[in-house]
């Protein structure tokens, strides 16, 4: 999400699940400013993919905006590097954890 050419946030499926659905917000009225991940960590376009994966692992997130000379040029995700099967396994673990939290 850009404001005046500056990256101010990202909105991912995890944000949708945790900040909209889990909190029972109405997606028709909730604004991105309310539910986005503000001021995300970014990576330079000339950095290796492995560096982005380390950032994701250490930060506990799955998406990193790619910047080139201060401009957002893309997004790298764990799915890009790790494959859909591993991500689906992680999603299933998160769903189970979320259900456990709800039931307590």
mmCIF file of N, CA and C in Angstrom:
data_model
loop_
_atom_site.group_PDB
_atom_site.id
_atom_site.type_symbol
_atom_site.label_atom_id
_atom_site.label_comp_id
_atom_site.label_asym_id
_atom_site.label_seq_id
_atom_site.Cartn_x
_atom_site.Cartn_y
_atom_site.Cartn_z
ATOM 1 N N UNK A 1 0.854 -1.154 0.000
ATOM 2 C CA UNK A 1 0.000 0.000 0.000
ATOM 3 C C UNK A 1 0.905 1.223 0.000
ATOM 4 N N UNK A 2 0.718 2.042 -0.999
ATOM 5 C CA UNK A 2 1.558 3.215 -1.165
ATOM 6 C C UNK A 2 0.788 4.477 -0.808
ATOM 7 N N UNK A 3 1.489 5.411 -0.213
ATOM 8 C CA UNK A 3 0.936 6.732 0.052
ATOM 9 C C UNK A 3 1.989 7.742 -0.340
ATOM 10 N N UNK A 4 1.650 8.598 -1.284
ATOM 11 C CA UNK A 4 2.586 9.586 -1.804
ATOM 12 C C UNK A 4 3.883 8.930 -2.274
ATOM 13 N N UNK A 5 3.747 7.755 -2.900
ATOM 14 C CA UNK A 5 4.900 7.045 -3.428
ATOM 15 C C UNK A 5 5.697 6.262 -2.408
ATOM 16 N N UNK A 6 5.313 6.331 -1.136
ATOM 17 C CA UNK A 6 6.037 5.624 -0.080
ATOM 18 C C UNK A 6 5.248 4.394 0.358
ATOM 19 N N UNK A 7 5.945 3.304 0.582
ATOM 20 C CA UNK A 7 5.319 2.086 1.085
ATOM 21 C C UNK A 7 4.945 2.304 2.546
ATOM 22 N N UNK A 8 3.662 2.190 2.853
ATOM 23 C CA UNK A 8 3.226 2.391 4.242
ATOM 24 C C UNK A 8 2.679 1.108 4.868
ATOM 25 N N UNK A 9 2.441 0.080 4.050
ATOM 26 C CA UNK A 9 1.926 -1.164 4.607
ATOM 27 C C UNK A 9 1.672 -2.203 3.545
ATOM 28 N N UNK A 10 1.398 -3.419 4.030
ATOM 29 C CA UNK A 10 0.996 -4.510 3.142
ATOM 30 C C UNK A 10 -0.226 -5.186 3.754
ATOM 31 N N UNK A 11 -0.992 -5.840 2.915
ATOM 32 C CA UNK A 11 -2.168 -6.582 3.364
ATOM 33 C C UNK A 11 -2.090 -7.963 2.749
ATOM 34 N N UNK A 12 -2.007 -8.973 3.603
ATOM 35 C CA UNK A 12 -1.840 -10.353 3.143
ATOM 36 C C UNK A 12 -3.006 -11.209 3.616
ATOM 37 N N UNK A 13 -3.033 -12.457 3.168
ATOM 38 C CA UNK A 13 -4.091 -13.366 3.617
ATOM 39 C C UNK A 13 -4.035 -13.577 5.129
ATOM 40 N N UNK A 14 -2.860 -13.515 5.707
ATOM 41 C CA UNK A 14 -2.746 -13.635 7.165
ATOM 42 C C UNK A 14 -3.417 -12.442 7.849
ATOM 43 N N UNK A 15 -3.241 -11.237 7.291
ATOM 44 C CA UNK A 15 -3.935 -10.063 7.827
ATOM 45 C C UNK A 15 -5.443 -10.245 7.723
ATOM 46 N N UNK A 16 -5.888 -10.763 6.603
ATOM 47 C CA UNK A 16 -7.321 -11.008 6.417
ATOM 48 C C UNK A 16 -7.853 -11.946 7.488
ATOM 49 N N UNK A 17 -7.149 -13.049 7.712
ATOM 50 C CA UNK A 17 -7.604 -14.020 8.707
ATOM 51 C C UNK A 17 -7.540 -13.471 10.131
ATOM 52 N N UNK A 18 -6.418 -12.885 10.489
ATOM 53 C CA UNK A 18 -6.204 -12.467 11.878
ATOM 54 C C UNK A 18 -6.812 -11.126 12.242
ATOM 55 N N UNK A 19 -6.897 -10.218 11.277
ATOM 56 C CA UNK A 19 -7.333 -8.857 11.610
ATOM 57 C C UNK A 19 -8.727 -8.510 11.110
ATOM 58 N N UNK A 20 -9.260 -9.343 10.239
ATOM 59 C CA UNK A 20 -10.613 -9.096 9.748
ATOM 60 C C UNK A 20 -11.542 -10.209 10.213
ATOM 61 N N UNK A 21 -11.294 -11.420 9.735
ATOM 62 C CA UNK A 21 -12.196 -12.534 10.039
ATOM 63 C C UNK A 21 -12.200 -12.871 11.526
ATOM 64 N N UNK A 22 -11.019 -13.042 12.124
ATOM 65 C CA UNK A 22 -10.957 -13.423 13.541
ATOM 66 C C UNK A 22 -11.573 -12.368 14.448
ATOM 67 N N UNK A 23 -11.498 -11.102 14.035
ATOM 68 C CA UNK A 23 -12.065 -10.014 14.846
ATOM 69 C C UNK A 23 -13.490 -9.663 14.415
ATOM 70 N N UNK A 24 -13.994 -10.442 13.451
ATOM 71 C CA UNK A 24 -15.359 -10.279 12.954
ATOM 72 C C UNK A 24 -15.657 -8.870 12.457
ATOM 73 N N UNK A 25 -14.653 -8.289 11.764
ATOM 74 C CA UNK A 25 -14.865 -6.985 11.146
ATOM 75 C C UNK A 25 -15.597 -7.171 9.826
ATOM 76 N N UNK A 26 -16.349 -6.184 9.445
ATOM 77 C CA UNK A 26 -17.051 -6.209 8.169
ATOM 78 C C UNK A 26 -16.072 -5.786 7.075
ATOM 79 N N UNK A 27 -15.741 -6.676 6.149
ATOM 80 C CA UNK A 27 -14.787 -6.310 5.099
ATOM 81 C C UNK A 27 -15.284 -5.201 4.181
ATOM 82 N N UNK A 28 -16.584 -4.952 4.182
ATOM 83 C CA UNK A 28 -17.126 -3.872 3.361
ATOM 84 C C UNK A 28 -16.887 -2.500 3.987
ATOM 85 N N UNK A 29 -16.651 -2.463 5.291
ATOM 86 C CA UNK A 29 -16.464 -1.170 5.950
ATOM 87 C C UNK A 29 -15.082 -0.997 6.573
ATOM 88 N N UNK A 30 -14.372 -2.093 6.830
ATOM 89 C CA UNK A 30 -13.025 -1.989 7.406
ATOM 90 C C UNK A 30 -12.090 -1.366 6.369
ATOM 91 N N UNK A 31 -11.261 -0.451 6.813
ATOM 92 C CA UNK A 31 -10.306 0.166 5.895
ATOM 93 C C UNK A 31 -8.981 -0.592 5.937
ATOM 94 N N UNK A 32 -8.229 -0.479 4.878
ATOM 95 C CA UNK A 32 -6.910 -1.104 4.862
ATOM 96 C C UNK A 32 -6.022 -0.551 5.965
ATOM 97 N N UNK A 33 -6.142 0.719 6.256
ATOM 98 C CA UNK A 33 -5.342 1.320 7.326
ATOM 99 C C UNK A 33 -5.591 0.623 8.655
ATOM 100 N N UNK A 34 -6.804 0.134 8.877
ATOM 101 C CA UNK A 34 -7.141 -0.558 10.115
ATOM 102 C C UNK A 34 -6.539 -1.955 10.187
ATOM 103 N N UNK A 35 -6.385 -2.619 9.057
ATOM 104 C CA UNK A 35 -6.076 -4.054 9.075
ATOM 105 C C UNK A 35 -4.753 -4.439 8.406
ATOM 106 N N UNK A 36 -4.063 -3.484 7.824
ATOM 107 C CA UNK A 36 -2.802 -3.797 7.151
ATOM 108 C C UNK A 36 -1.668 -3.964 8.167
ATOM 109 N N UNK A 37 -0.602 -4.555 7.705
ATOM 110 C CA UNK A 37 0.643 -4.567 8.467
ATOM 111 C C UNK A 37 1.365 -3.285 8.091
ATOM 112 N N UNK A 38 1.422 -2.351 9.034
ATOM 113 C CA UNK A 38 2.025 -1.054 8.764
ATOM 114 C C UNK A 38 3.544 -1.137 8.819
ATOM 115 N N UNK A 39 4.186 -0.307 8.009
ATOM 116 C CA UNK A 39 5.638 -0.161 8.007
ATOM 117 C C UNK A 39 6.375 -1.505 7.999
ATOM 118 N N UNK A 40 6.108 -2.338 6.991
ATOM 119 C CA UNK A 40 6.750 -3.653 6.955
ATOM 120 C C UNK A 40 8.245 -3.549 6.672
ATOM 121 N N UNK A 41 8.974 -4.535 7.140
ATOM 122 C CA UNK A 41 10.392 -4.611 6.776
ATOM 123 C C UNK A 41 10.467 -4.886 5.287
ATOM 124 N N UNK A 42 11.476 -4.373 4.643
ATOM 125 C CA UNK A 42 11.629 -4.539 3.198
ATOM 126 C C UNK A 42 13.009 -5.101 2.899
ATOM 127 N N UNK A 43 13.180 -5.486 1.643
ATOM 128 C CA UNK A 43 14.469 -5.997 1.192
ATOM 129 C C UNK A 43 14.813 -5.334 -0.136
ATOM 130 N N UNK A 44 16.091 -5.069 -0.330
ATOM 131 C CA UNK A 44 16.550 -4.492 -1.596
ATOM 132 C C UNK A 44 16.503 -5.545 -2.692
ATOM 133 N N UNK A 45 16.202 -5.098 -3.893
ATOM 134 C CA UNK A 45 16.056 -6.007 -5.026
ATOM 135 C C UNK A 45 17.338 -6.779 -5.343
ATOM 136 N N UNK A 46 18.485 -6.246 -4.960
ATOM 137 C CA UNK A 46 19.743 -6.924 -5.287
ATOM 138 C C UNK A 46 20.192 -7.920 -4.218
ATOM 139 N N UNK A 47 19.401 -8.109 -3.170
ATOM 140 C CA UNK A 47 19.745 -9.066 -2.118
ATOM 141 C C UNK A 47 19.350 -10.481 -2.532
ATOM 142 N N UNK A 48 20.051 -11.492 -2.028
ATOM 143 C CA UNK A 48 19.690 -12.877 -2.365
ATOM 144 C C UNK A 48 18.374 -13.306 -1.712
ATOM 145 N N UNK A 49 17.685 -14.231 -2.344
ATOM 146 C CA UNK A 49 16.447 -14.780 -1.820
ATOM 147 C C UNK A 49 16.666 -15.348 -0.423
ATOM 148 N N UNK A 50 17.799 -15.963 -0.185
ATOM 149 C CA UNK A 50 18.090 -16.550 1.121
ATOM 150 C C UNK A 50 18.015 -15.488 2.222
ATOM 151 N N UNK A 51 18.423 -14.275 1.924
ATOM 152 C CA UNK A 51 18.355 -13.191 2.913
ATOM 153 C C UNK A 51 16.900 -12.904 3.273
ATOM 154 N N UNK A 52 16.031 -12.891 2.287
ATOM 155 C CA UNK A 52 14.604 -12.663 2.538
ATOM 156 C C UNK A 52 14.032 -13.795 3.392
ATOM 157 N N UNK A 53 14.441 -15.016 3.132
ATOM 158 C CA UNK A 53 13.939 -16.154 3.913
ATOM 159 C C UNK A 53 14.378 -16.068 5.366
ATOM 160 N N UNK A 54 15.609 -15.627 5.598
ATOM 161 C CA UNK A 54 16.088 -15.449 6.970
ATOM 162 C C UNK A 54 15.267 -14.365 7.662
ATOM 163 N N UNK A 55 15.003 -13.264 6.955
ATOM 164 C CA UNK A 55 14.176 -12.198 7.523
ATOM 165 C C UNK A 55 12.800 -12.721 7.913
ATOM 166 N N UNK A 56 12.182 -13.511 7.030
ATOM 167 C CA UNK A 56 10.856 -14.055 7.295
ATOM 168 C C UNK A 56 10.884 -14.977 8.509
ATOM 169 N N UNK A 57 11.889 -15.823 8.569
ATOM 170 C CA UNK A 57 11.998 -16.759 9.678
ATOM 171 C C UNK A 57 12.177 -16.014 10.997
ATOM 172 N N UNK A 58 13.083 -15.076 11.022
ATOM 173 C CA UNK A 58 13.356 -14.329 12.251
ATOM 174 C C UNK A 58 12.185 -13.433 12.658
ATOM 175 N N UNK A 59 11.487 -12.886 11.670
ATOM 176 C CA UNK A 59 10.395 -11.960 11.964
ATOM 177 C C UNK A 59 9.041 -12.613 12.133
ATOM 178 N N UNK A 60 8.927 -13.885 11.740
ATOM 179 C CA UNK A 60 7.655 -14.579 11.868
ATOM 180 C C UNK A 60 6.607 -14.146 10.857
ATOM 181 N N UNK A 61 7.038 -13.724 9.686
ATOM 182 C CA UNK A 61 6.101 -13.341 8.632
ATOM 183 C C UNK A 61 6.470 -14.050 7.349
ATOM 184 N N UNK A 62 5.598 -13.963 6.336
ATOM 185 C CA UNK A 62 5.794 -14.714 5.094
ATOM 186 C C UNK A 62 5.892 -13.867 3.844
ATOM 187 N N UNK A 63 5.858 -12.558 3.982
ATOM 188 C CA UNK A 63 5.939 -11.662 2.824
ATOM 189 C C UNK A 63 6.909 -10.528 3.116
ATOM 190 N N UNK A 64 7.725 -10.207 2.118
ATOM 191 C CA UNK A 64 8.668 -9.097 2.250
ATOM 192 C C UNK A 64 8.585 -8.256 0.973
ATOM 193 N N UNK A 65 8.223 -6.981 1.102
ATOM 194 C CA UNK A 65 8.225 -6.109 -0.072
ATOM 195 C C UNK A 65 9.653 -5.911 -0.588
ATOM 196 N N UNK A 66 9.790 -5.903 -1.901
ATOM 197 C CA UNK A 66 11.088 -5.722 -2.556
ATOM 198 C C UNK A 66 11.165 -4.276 -3.049
ATOM 199 N N UNK A 67 12.254 -3.604 -2.662
ATOM 200 C CA UNK A 67 12.424 -2.193 -2.988
ATOM 201 C C UNK A 67 13.641 -1.998 -3.884
ATOM 202 N N UNK A 68 13.540 -1.006 -4.772
ATOM 203 C CA UNK A 68 14.658 -0.628 -5.627
ATOM 204 C C UNK A 68 14.702 0.893 -5.683
ATOM 205 N N UNK A 69 15.749 1.467 -5.118
ATOM 206 C CA UNK A 69 15.893 2.929 -5.060
ATOM 207 C C UNK A 69 14.671 3.604 -4.441
ATOM 208 N N UNK A 70 14.188 3.042 -3.337
ATOM 209 C CA UNK A 70 13.071 3.641 -2.622
ATOM 210 C C UNK A 70 11.700 3.374 -3.208
ATOM 211 N N UNK A 71 11.623 2.591 -4.287
ATOM 212 C CA UNK A 71 10.349 2.283 -4.916
ATOM 213 C C UNK A 71 10.028 0.813 -4.727
ATOM 214 N N UNK A 72 8.761 0.522 -4.397
ATOM 215 C CA UNK A 72 8.305 -0.863 -4.301
ATOM 216 C C UNK A 72 8.254 -1.452 -5.707
ATOM 217 N N UNK A 73 8.967 -2.560 -5.899
ATOM 218 C CA UNK A 73 9.007 -3.191 -7.219
ATOM 219 C C UNK A 73 8.452 -4.607 -7.214
ATOM 220 N N UNK A 74 8.129 -5.124 -6.035
ATOM 221 C CA UNK A 74 7.596 -6.474 -5.982
ATOM 222 C C UNK A 74 7.424 -6.954 -4.558
ATOM 223 N N UNK A 75 7.085 -8.236 -4.469
ATOM 224 C CA UNK A 75 6.877 -8.871 -3.178
ATOM 225 C C UNK A 75 7.419 -10.293 -3.288
ATOM 226 N N UNK A 76 8.189 -10.683 -2.305
ATOM 227 C CA UNK A 76 8.648 -12.068 -2.255
ATOM 228 C C UNK A 76 7.922 -12.728 -1.091
ATOM 229 N N UNK A 77 7.498 -13.961 -1.289
ATOM 230 C CA UNK A 77 6.793 -14.677 -0.236
ATOM 231 C C UNK A 77 7.473 -16.007 0.029
ATOM 232 N N UNK A 78 7.186 -16.550 1.194
ATOM 233 C CA UNK A 78 7.730 -17.866 1.536
ATOM 234 C C UNK A 78 7.269 -18.890 0.514
ATOM 235 N N UNK A 79 6.067 -18.723 0.005
ATOM 236 C CA UNK A 79 5.536 -19.651 -0.990
ATOM 237 C C UNK A 79 6.403 -19.650 -2.256
ATOM 238 N N UNK A 80 6.956 -18.476 -2.603
ATOM 239 C CA UNK A 80 7.819 -18.396 -3.774
ATOM 240 C C UNK A 80 8.990 -19.362 -3.663
ATOM 241 N N UNK A 81 9.534 -19.472 -2.479
ATOM 242 C CA UNK A 81 10.751 -20.250 -2.298
ATOM 243 C C UNK A 81 10.509 -21.640 -1.732
ATOM 244 N N UNK A 82 9.505 -21.776 -0.905
ATOM 245 C CA UNK A 82 9.350 -23.018 -0.157
ATOM 246 C C UNK A 82 8.313 -23.965 -0.732
ATOM 247 N N UNK A 83 7.502 -23.507 -1.616
ATOM 248 C CA UNK A 83 6.512 -24.384 -2.221
ATOM 249 C C UNK A 83 5.188 -24.358 -1.487
ATOM 250 N N UNK A 84 4.146 -24.574 -2.224
ATOM 251 C CA UNK A 84 2.789 -24.499 -1.699
ATOM 252 C C UNK A 84 2.513 -25.555 -0.634
ATOM 253 N N UNK A 85 3.110 -26.736 -0.754
ATOM 254 C CA UNK A 85 2.839 -27.806 0.203
ATOM 255 C C UNK A 85 3.284 -27.434 1.609
ATOM 256 N N UNK A 86 4.469 -26.845 1.726
ATOM 257 C CA UNK A 86 4.976 -26.450 3.035
ATOM 258 C C UNK A 86 4.127 -25.332 3.619
ATOM 259 N N UNK A 87 3.731 -24.396 2.806
ATOM 260 C CA UNK A 87 2.898 -23.293 3.273
ATOM 261 C C UNK A 87 1.541 -23.824 3.727
ATOM 262 N N UNK A 88 0.971 -24.747 2.985
ATOM 263 C CA UNK A 88 -0.325 -25.314 3.369
ATOM 264 C C UNK A 88 -0.218 -26.049 4.704
ATOM 265 N N UNK A 89 0.868 -26.752 4.920
ATOM 266 C CA UNK A 89 1.100 -27.425 6.202
ATOM 267 C C UNK A 89 1.157 -26.395 7.335
ATOM 268 N N UNK A 90 1.878 -25.302 7.120
ATOM 269 C CA UNK A 90 1.965 -24.241 8.117
ATOM 270 C C UNK A 90 0.596 -23.620 8.365
ATOM 271 N N UNK A 91 -0.179 -23.414 7.304
ATOM 272 C CA UNK A 91 -1.522 -22.859 7.452
ATOM 273 C C UNK A 91 -2.401 -23.771 8.295
ATOM 274 N N UNK A 92 -2.300 -25.055 8.059
ATOM 275 C CA UNK A 92 -3.092 -26.012 8.825
ATOM 276 C C UNK A 92 -2.718 -25.963 10.304
ATOM 277 N N UNK A 93 -1.446 -25.849 10.603
ATOM 278 C CA UNK A 93 -1.018 -25.734 11.997
ATOM 279 C C UNK A 93 -1.580 -24.464 12.631
ATOM 280 N N UNK A 94 -1.570 -23.365 11.888
ATOM 281 C CA UNK A 94 -2.118 -22.108 12.401
ATOM 282 C C UNK A 94 -3.628 -22.204 12.617
ATOM 283 N N UNK A 95 -4.341 -22.860 11.693
ATOM 284 C CA UNK A 95 -5.791 -23.020 11.855
ATOM 285 C C UNK A 95 -6.093 -23.817 13.116
ATOM 286 N N UNK A 96 -5.341 -24.877 13.339
ATOM 287 C CA UNK A 96 -5.549 -25.687 14.536
ATOM 288 C C UNK A 96 -5.254 -24.889 15.801
ATOM 289 N N UNK A 97 -4.186 -24.101 15.775
ATOM 290 C CA UNK A 97 -3.842 -23.269 16.927
ATOM 291 C C UNK A 97 -4.948 -22.246 17.192
ATOM 292 N N UNK A 98 -5.462 -21.648 16.126
ATOM 293 C CA UNK A 98 -6.523 -20.651 16.262
ATOM 294 C C UNK A 98 -7.781 -21.299 16.844
ATOM 295 N N UNK A 99 -8.148 -22.475 16.359
ATOM 296 C CA UNK A 99 -9.310 -23.174 16.885
ATOM 297 C C UNK A 99 -9.139 -23.519 18.360
ATOM 298 N N UNK A 100 -7.933 -23.917 18.730
ATOM 299 C CA UNK A 100 -7.649 -24.215 20.133
ATOM 300 C C UNK A 100 -7.834 -22.980 20.984
ATOM 301 N N UNK A 101 -7.344 -21.826 20.505
ATOM 302 C CA UNK A 101 -7.501 -20.576 21.250
ATOM 303 C C UNK A 101 -8.972 -20.206 21.415
ATOM 304 N N UNK A 102 -9.763 -20.404 20.379
ATOM 305 C CA UNK A 102 -11.191 -20.081 20.433
ATOM 306 C C UNK A 102 -11.909 -20.968 21.433
ATOM 307 N N UNK A 103 -11.532 -22.223 21.477
ATOM 308 C CA UNK A 103 -12.218 -23.194 22.328
ATOM 309 C C UNK A 103 -11.874 -23.028 23.801
ATOM 310 N N UNK A 104 -10.786 -22.343 24.106
ATOM 311 C CA UNK A 104 -10.390 -22.187 25.519
ATOM 312 C C UNK A 104 -11.180 -21.156 26.227
#
